[in-house]
PDB file of C-alpha atoms and ligand atoms in Angstrom:
ATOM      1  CA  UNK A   1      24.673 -15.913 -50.480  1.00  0.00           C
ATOM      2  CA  UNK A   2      25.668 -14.110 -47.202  1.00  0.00           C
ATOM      3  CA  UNK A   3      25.478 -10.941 -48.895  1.00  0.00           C
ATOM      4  CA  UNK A   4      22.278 -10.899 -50.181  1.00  0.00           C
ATOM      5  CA  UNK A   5      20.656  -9.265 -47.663  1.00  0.00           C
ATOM      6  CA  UNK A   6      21.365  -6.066 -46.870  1.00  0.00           C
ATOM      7  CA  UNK A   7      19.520  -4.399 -44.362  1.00  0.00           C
ATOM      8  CA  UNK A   8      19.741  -1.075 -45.761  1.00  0.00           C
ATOM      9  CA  UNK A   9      19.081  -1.348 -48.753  1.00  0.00           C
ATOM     10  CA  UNK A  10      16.367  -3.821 -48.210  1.00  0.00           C
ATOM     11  CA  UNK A  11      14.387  -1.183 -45.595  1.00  0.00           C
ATOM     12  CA  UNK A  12      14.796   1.495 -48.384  1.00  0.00           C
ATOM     13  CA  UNK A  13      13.529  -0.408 -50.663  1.00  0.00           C
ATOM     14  CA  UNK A  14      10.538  -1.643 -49.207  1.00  0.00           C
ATOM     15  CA  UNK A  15       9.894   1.975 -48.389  1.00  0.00           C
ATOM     16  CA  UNK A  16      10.488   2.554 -52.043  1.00  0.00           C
ATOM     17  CA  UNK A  17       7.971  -0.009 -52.590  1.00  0.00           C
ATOM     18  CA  UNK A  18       5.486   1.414 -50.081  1.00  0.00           C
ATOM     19  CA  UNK A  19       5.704   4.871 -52.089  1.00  0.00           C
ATOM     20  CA  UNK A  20       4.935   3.141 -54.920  1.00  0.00           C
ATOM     21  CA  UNK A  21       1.924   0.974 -53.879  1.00  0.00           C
ATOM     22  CA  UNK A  22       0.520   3.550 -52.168  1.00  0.00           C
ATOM     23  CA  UNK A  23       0.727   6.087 -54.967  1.00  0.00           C
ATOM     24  CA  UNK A  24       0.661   3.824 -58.162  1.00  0.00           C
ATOM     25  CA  UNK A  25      -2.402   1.997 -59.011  1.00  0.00           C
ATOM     26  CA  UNK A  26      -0.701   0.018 -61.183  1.00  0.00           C
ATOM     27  CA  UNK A  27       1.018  -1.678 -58.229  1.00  0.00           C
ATOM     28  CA  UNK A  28      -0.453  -5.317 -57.222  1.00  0.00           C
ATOM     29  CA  UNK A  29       0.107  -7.681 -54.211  1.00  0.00           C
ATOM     30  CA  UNK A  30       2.467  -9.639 -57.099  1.00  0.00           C
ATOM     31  CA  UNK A  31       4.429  -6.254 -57.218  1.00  0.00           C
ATOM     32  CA  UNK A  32       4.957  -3.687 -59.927  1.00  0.00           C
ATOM     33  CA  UNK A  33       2.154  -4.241 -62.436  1.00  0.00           C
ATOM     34  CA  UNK A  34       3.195  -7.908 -61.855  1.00  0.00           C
ATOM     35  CA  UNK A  35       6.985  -7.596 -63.655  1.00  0.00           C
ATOM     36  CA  UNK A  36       8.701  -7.643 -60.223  1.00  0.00           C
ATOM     37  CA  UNK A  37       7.372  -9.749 -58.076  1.00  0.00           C
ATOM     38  CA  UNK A  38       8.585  -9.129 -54.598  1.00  0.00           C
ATOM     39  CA  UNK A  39      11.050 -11.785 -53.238  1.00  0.00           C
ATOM     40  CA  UNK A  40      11.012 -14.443 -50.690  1.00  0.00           C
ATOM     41  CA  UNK A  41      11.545 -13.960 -46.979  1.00  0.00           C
ATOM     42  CA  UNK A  42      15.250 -13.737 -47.213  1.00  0.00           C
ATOM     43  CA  UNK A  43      15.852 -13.230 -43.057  1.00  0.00           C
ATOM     44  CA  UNK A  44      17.332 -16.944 -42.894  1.00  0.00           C
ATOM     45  CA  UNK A  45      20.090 -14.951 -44.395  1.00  0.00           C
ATOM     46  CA  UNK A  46      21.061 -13.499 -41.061  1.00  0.00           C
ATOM     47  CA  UNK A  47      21.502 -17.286 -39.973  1.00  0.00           C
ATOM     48  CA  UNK A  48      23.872 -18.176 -42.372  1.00  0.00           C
ATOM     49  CA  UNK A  49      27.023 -19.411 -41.009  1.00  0.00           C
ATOM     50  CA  UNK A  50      29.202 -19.467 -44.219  1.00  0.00           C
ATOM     51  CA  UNK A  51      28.833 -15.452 -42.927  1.00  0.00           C
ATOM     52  CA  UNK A  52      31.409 -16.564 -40.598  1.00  0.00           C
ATOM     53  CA  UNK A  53      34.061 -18.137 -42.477  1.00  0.00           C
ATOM     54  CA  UNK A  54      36.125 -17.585 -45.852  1.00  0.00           C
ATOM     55  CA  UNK A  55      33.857 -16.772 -48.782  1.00  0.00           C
ATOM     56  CA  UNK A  56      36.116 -18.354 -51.468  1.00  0.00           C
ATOM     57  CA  UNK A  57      35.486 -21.445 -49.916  1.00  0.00           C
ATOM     58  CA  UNK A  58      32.225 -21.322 -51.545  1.00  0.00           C
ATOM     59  CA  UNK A  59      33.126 -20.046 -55.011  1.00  0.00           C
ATOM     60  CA  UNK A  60      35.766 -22.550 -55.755  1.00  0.00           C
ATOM     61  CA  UNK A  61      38.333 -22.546 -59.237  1.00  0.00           C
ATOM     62  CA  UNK A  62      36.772 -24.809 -61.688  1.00  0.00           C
ATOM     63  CA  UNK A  63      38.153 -28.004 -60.492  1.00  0.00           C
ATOM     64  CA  UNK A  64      39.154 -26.664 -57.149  1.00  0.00           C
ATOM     65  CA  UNK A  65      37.571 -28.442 -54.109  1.00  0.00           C
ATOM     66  CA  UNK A  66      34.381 -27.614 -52.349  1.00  0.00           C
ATOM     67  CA  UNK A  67      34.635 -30.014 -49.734  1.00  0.00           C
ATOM     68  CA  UNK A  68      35.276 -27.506 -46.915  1.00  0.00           C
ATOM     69  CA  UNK A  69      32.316 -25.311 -48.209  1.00  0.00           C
ATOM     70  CA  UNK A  70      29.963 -28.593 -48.076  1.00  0.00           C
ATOM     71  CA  UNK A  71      31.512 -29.160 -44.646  1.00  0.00           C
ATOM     72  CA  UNK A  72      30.258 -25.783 -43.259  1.00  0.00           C
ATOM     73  CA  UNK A  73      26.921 -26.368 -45.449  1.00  0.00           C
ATOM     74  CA  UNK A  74      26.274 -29.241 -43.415  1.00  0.00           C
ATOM     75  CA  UNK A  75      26.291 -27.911 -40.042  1.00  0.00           C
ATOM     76  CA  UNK A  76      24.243 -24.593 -41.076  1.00  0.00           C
ATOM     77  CA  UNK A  77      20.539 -24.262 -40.192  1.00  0.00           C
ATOM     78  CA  UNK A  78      19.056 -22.689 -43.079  1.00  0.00           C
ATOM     79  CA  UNK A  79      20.339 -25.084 -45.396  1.00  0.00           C
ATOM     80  CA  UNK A  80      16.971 -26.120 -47.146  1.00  0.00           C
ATOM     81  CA  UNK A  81      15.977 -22.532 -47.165  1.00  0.00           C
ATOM     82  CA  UNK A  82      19.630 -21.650 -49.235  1.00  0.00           C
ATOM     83  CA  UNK A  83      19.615 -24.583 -51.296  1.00  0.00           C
ATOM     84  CA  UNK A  84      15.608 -23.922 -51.937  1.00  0.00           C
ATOM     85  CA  UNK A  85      16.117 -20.018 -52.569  1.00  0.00           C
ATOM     86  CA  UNK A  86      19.242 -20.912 -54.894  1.00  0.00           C
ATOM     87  CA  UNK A  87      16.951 -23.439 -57.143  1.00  0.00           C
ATOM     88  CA  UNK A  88      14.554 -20.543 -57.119  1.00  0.00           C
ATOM     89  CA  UNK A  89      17.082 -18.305 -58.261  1.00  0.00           C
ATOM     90  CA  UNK A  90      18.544 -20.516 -60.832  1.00  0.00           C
ATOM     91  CA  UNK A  91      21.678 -19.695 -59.154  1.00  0.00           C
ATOM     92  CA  UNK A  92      24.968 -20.809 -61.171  1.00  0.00           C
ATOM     93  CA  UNK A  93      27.887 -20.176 -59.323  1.00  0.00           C
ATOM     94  CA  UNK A  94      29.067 -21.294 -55.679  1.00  0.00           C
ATOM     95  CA  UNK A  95      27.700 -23.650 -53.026  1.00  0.00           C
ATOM     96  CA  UNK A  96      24.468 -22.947 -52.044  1.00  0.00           C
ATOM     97  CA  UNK A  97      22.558 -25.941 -49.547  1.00  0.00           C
ATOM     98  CA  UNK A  98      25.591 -27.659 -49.313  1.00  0.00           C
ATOM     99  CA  UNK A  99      25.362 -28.254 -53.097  1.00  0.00           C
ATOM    100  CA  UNK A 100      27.440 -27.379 -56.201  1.00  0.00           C
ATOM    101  CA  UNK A 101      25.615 -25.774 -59.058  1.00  0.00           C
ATOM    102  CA  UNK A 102      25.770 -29.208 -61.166  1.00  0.00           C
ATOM    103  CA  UNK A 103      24.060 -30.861 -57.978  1.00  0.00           C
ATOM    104  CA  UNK A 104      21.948 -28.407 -57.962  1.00  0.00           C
ATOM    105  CA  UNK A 105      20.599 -28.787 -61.628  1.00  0.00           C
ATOM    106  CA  UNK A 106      20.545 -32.989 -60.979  1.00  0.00           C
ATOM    107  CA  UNK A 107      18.300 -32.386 -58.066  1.00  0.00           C
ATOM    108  CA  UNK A 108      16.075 -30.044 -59.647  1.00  0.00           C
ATOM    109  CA  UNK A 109      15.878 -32.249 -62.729  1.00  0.00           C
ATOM    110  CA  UNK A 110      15.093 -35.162 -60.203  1.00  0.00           C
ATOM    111  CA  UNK A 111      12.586 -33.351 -58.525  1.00  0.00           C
ATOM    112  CA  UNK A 112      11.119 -31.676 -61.670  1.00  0.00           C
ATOM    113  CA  UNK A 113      10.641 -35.485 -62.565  1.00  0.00           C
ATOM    114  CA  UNK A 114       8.978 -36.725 -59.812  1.00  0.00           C
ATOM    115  CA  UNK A 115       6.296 -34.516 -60.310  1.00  0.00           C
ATOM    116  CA  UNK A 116       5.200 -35.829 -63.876  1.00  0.00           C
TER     117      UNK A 116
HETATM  118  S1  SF4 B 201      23.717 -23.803 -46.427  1.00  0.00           S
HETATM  119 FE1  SF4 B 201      25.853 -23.278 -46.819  1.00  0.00          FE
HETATM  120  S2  SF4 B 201      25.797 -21.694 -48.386  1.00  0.00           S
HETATM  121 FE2  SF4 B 201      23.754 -21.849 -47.506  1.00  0.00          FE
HETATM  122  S3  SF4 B 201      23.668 -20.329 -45.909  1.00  0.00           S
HETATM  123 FE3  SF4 B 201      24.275 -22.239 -44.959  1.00  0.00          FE
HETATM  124  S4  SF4 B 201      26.494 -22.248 -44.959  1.00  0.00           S
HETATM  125 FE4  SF4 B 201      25.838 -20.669 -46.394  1.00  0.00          FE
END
């Protein structure tokens, strides 16, 4: 989650991208003829404060406790932007939001069923 963004890699890719769009008319605001669509704003990423304390809090043993991951979840700022970009993502491992990946799948389930 904290590692996602790299800043490097991210400019040269977006310059990568540029190249392309500019030289490819195959290229579309969705991204490369529409396979890759370009991702989400992911500078909440810089704001992340599970940046500042021990990653394997957040990728717990099966069975092992997540409680001080949650802990730190709770306090961070972005939290609705991890735990929305992790549902996105269909991410399956590790605390993302403040939520386990079963928590995840029961909220998105929830939500999904709302919506009917
Ligand atoms: S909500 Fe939790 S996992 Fe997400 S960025 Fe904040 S601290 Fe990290």
């Amino acid at each position: 989650m904290w590692r996602v963004v790299d800043d490097a890699a991210h400019d040269s890719a977006d310059e990568s991208a540029d190249a392309l769009s500019s030289e490819n008319a195959l290229t579309s605001e969705k991204g490369l003829w529409g396979l890759f669509a370009p991702d989400t704003d992911l500078s909440w990423q810089h704001e992340a404060l599970c940046a500042q304390t021990d990653p394997e809090a957040f990728f717990p043993e099966k069975g092992g406790s997540t409680r001080e991951a949650k802990k730190v979840c709770a306090r961070c700022e972005v939290r609705e932007q991890c735990l929305q970009w992790a549902i996105d993502h269909d991410e399956r491992f590790g605390i993302w939001g403040g939520m386990s990946e079963r928590e995840r799948r029961r909220y998105k389930k929830a939500r999904s069923q709302e919506q009917i």
